[in-house]
Structure formats: C-alpha cells, structure tokens
Coordinates of C-alpha atoms in Angstrom, one line a residue:
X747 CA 102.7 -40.0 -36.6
X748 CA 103.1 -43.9 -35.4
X749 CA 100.8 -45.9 -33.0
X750 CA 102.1 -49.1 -31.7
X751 CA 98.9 -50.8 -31.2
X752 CA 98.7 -54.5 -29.0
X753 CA 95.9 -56.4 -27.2
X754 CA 97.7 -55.4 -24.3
X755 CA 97.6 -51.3 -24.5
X756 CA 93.6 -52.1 -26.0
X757 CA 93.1 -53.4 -23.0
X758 CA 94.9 -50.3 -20.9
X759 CA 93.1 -48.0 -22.5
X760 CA 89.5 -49.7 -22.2
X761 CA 90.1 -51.2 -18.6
X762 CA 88.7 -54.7 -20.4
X763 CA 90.5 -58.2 -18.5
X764 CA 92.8 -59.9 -20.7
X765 CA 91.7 -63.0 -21.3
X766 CA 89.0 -65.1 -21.7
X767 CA 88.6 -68.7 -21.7
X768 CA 87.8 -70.1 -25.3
X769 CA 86.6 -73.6 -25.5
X770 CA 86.2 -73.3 -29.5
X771 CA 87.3 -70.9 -32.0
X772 CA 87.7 -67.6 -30.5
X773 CA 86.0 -65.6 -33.2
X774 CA 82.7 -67.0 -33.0
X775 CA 80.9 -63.6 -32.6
X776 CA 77.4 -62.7 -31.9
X777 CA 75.4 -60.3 -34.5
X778 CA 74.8 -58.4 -31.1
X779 CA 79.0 -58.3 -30.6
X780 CA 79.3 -56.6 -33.9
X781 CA 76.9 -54.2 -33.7
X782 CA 77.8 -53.2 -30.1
X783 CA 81.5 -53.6 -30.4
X784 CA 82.2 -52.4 -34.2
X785 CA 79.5 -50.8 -36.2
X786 CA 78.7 -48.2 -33.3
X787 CA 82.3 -47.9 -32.7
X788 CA 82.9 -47.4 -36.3
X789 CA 79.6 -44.7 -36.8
X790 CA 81.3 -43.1 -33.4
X791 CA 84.7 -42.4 -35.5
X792 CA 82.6 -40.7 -38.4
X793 CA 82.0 -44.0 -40.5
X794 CA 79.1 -43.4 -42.9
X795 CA 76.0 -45.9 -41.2
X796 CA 74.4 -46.0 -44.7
X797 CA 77.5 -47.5 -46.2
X798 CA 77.1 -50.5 -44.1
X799 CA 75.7 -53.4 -45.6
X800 CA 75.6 -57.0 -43.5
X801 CA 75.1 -60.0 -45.6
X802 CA 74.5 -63.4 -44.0
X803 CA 77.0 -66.8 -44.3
X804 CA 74.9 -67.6 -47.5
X805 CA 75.4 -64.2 -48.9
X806 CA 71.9 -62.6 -48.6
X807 CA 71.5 -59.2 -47.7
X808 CA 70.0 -59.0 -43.9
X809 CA 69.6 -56.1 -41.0
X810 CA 72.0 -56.5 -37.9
X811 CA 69.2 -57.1 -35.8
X812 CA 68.3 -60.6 -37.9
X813 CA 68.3 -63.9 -36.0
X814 CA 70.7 -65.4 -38.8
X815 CA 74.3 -65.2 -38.2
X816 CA 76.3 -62.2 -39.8
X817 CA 78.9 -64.0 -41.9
X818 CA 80.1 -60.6 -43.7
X819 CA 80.3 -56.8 -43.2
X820 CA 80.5 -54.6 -46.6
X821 CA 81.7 -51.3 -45.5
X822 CA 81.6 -49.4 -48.7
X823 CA 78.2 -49.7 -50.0
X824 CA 77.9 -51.4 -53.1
X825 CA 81.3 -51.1 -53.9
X826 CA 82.6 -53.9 -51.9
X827 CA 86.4 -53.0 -51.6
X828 CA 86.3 -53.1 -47.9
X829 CA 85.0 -55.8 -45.7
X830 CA 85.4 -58.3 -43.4
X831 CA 84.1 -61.9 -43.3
X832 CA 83.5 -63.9 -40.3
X833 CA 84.6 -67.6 -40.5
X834 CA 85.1 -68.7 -36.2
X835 CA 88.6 -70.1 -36.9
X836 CA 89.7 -67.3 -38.6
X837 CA 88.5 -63.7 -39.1
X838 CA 89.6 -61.8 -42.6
X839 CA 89.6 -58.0 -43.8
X840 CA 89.8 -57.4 -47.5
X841 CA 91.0 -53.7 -48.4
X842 CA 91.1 -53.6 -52.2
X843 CA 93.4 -56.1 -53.4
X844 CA 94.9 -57.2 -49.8
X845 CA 93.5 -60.1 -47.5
X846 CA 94.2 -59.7 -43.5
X847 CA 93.7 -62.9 -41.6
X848 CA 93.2 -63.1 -38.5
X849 CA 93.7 -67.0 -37.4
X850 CA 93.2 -68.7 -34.0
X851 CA 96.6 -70.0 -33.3
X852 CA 94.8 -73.2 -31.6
X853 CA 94.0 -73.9 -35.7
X854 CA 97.4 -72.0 -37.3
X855 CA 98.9 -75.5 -37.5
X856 CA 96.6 -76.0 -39.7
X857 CA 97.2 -73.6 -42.6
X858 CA 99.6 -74.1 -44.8
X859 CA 101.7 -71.7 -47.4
X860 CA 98.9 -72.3 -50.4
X861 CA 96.5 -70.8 -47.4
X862 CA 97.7 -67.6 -46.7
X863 CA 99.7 -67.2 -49.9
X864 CA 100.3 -63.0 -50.8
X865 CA 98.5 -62.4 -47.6
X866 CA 98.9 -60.6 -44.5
X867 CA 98.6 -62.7 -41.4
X868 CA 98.6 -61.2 -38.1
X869 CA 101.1 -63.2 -35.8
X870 CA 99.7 -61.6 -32.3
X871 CA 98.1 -64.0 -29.3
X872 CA 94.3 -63.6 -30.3
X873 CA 93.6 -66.3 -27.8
X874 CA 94.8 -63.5 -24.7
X875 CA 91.8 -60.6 -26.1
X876 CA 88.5 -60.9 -25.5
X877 CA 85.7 -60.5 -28.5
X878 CA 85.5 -56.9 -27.4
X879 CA 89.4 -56.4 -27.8
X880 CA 89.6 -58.1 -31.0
X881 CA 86.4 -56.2 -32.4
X882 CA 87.9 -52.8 -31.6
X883 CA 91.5 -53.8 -33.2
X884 CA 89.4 -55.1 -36.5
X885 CA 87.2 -51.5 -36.5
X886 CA 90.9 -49.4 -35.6
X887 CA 92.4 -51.2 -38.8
X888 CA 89.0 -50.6 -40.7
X889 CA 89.3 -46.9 -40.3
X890 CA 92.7 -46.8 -41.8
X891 CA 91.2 -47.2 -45.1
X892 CA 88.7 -44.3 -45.1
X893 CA 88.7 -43.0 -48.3
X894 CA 90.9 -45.6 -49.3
X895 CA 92.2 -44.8 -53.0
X896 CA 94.7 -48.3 -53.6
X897 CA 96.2 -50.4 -51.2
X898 CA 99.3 -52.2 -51.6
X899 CA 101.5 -54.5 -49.2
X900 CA 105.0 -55.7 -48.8
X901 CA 106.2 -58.7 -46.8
X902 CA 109.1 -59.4 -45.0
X903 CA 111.5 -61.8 -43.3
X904 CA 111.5 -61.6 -39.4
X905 CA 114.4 -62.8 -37.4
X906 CA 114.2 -65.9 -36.2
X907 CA 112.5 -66.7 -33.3
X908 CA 110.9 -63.4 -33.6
X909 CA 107.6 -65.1 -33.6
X910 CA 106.3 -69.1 -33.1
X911 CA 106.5 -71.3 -36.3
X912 CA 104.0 -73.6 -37.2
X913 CA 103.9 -76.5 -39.2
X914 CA 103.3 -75.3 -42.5
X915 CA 103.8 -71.1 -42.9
X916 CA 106.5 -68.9 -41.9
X917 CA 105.3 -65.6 -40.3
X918 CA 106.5 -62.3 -41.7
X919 CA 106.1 -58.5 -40.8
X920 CA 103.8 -56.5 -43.3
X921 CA 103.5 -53.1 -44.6
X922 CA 100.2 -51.9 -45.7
X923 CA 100.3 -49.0 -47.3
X924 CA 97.1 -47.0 -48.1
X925 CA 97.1 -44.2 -50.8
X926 CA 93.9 -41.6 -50.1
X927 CA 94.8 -38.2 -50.4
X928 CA 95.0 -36.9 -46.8
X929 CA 97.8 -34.6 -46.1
X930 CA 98.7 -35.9 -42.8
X931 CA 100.5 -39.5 -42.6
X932 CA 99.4 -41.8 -40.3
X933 CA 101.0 -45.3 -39.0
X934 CA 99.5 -47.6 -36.9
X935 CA 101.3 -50.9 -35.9
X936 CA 99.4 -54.4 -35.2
X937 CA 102.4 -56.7 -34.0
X938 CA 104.0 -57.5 -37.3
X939 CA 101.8 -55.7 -39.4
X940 CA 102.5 -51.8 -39.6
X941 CA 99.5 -50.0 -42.0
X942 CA 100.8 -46.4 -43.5
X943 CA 97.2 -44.4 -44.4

C-alpha cells in the first residue's frame, strides 16, 4: 500500500488555506499548537498518552499546559527513540538512529553539508502550510514508527533540477525503512522522502 502524501492533498483533505504569511521562522509553535494539532491527533490514532513526555528547551520535564515553551516531545516513554525537537528555524524527528529535518527554506542557505550530514532533509515548500498542516505531516510520519523495531535509511541522487539547490547541500530522495513486525506493509511518501513501516 503507497500514500503520496504533500501539503497540498493535507490541505484537501482538512479544507485548511494554504498559506500563511511568516514574518520569522515558520516553526515557531505554540505549546497550545502541539497539543491541539499533534498529541490529540496522535492519542486519536491509538498513540499511548502515557508515553508522552514534553520536556522544555532546557531539558526539564514539564506538563503541556506549562507557560514555558515545549522545546521537545519524547514519544516513547523513557526510552527516548522517538521524538521530535522544536528549534523555529528548523523542526527535527529522531526515530532510532535517523534524524528528519525539517528546515525553513528562508534559512536552508544557511546549512551546509557538515549540517545535515547522514540525514534526511525534507525538500518540500514548508513556507506554503500552515502550523496545522505541518503539525499533522510531523504526527502522520510519527505514526509510521509505532512499534518501531530498527530503522534504517538510504539516500539518493535526484535528477537535476528535481528540486532548488542551495548554497551549501545538495537535496536527495530518502528511504526510511522501519522494521516492526506487522504483517501488512505500508508506504507513505513526503516529497522526497518515502518511509516503508
């Protein structure tokens, strides 16, 4: 089974507008965004609430509800195999061993090969979804690792011109493949990265 998965058909399917107008980074998120727009969408799609840990930019332990900023999401307990930091310029998941960034191409100039070195890096227009479009493709990709056993990834060349250069990093396409024991294969596509669970 194979879902091709873009901001565009996200935004079909949940009758959200397209864009919104980002003076800054364009993950800056609210602690209310998060829980509204990924922890009750995850719990909705059978995620385990008492797995979910939030930790703060400092690294303390906090409730969703806190006034300080959530700068992390564990969502494996104590385990810590599977979460997903919050930095406003870019946006990461860690799934075992693997690193997804998520970088506002206002900033991908910026990063250079060192940066984003043996990681995957999503090449899609972030700067065309709104925070509830990007939060719901972050919790679809999260629940391709539910019961998550190893993860592995392969990288590869694109054609040219397939997607924009930037200074210092040339984009690939990505396959993620997730081992967990479920008899039915699944595949999910995010632009240039395709994850196999």
């Amino acid at each position: 089974m194979s879902n091709k998965i873009s901001s565009k058909s996200i935004c079909e399917r949940n009758n959200i507008s397209m864009s919104e107008n980002y003076k800054e980074y364009c993950m800056k998120f609210s602690n209310e965004e998060l829980k509204k727009n990924m922890v009750e969408y995850l719990i909705k799609n059978s995620w385990d609430e008492k797995m979910i840990r939030f930790l703060s930019e400092d690294g303390d332990e906090i409730e969703i509800d806190s006034s300080k900023e959530i700068g992390t999401i564990v969502f494996d307990g104590n385990d810590e195999n599977l979460f997903i930091n919050f930095y406003g310029i870019h946006t990461s998941i860690f799934a075992y061993n693997v690193e997804m960034m998520f970088i506002d191409e206002d900033s991908k100039g910026t990063y250079t090969s060192s940066d984003v070195y043996n990681n995957v890096v999503y090449e899609g227009n972030l700067r065309e979804m709104s925070h509830e479009e990007m939060l719901r493709m972050f919790s679809e990709i999260i629940l391709c690792f539910i019961d998550a056993e190893t993860v592995t990834m392969t990288q590869s060349s694109v054609p040219e011109n397939k997607y924009k250069k930037y200074n210092y990093y040339e984009p690939h396409e990505f396959l993620v493949e997730v081992k967990n024991g479920h008899t039915i294969e699944k595949r999910n596509i995010y632009e240039n990265i395709t994850i196999q669970y």
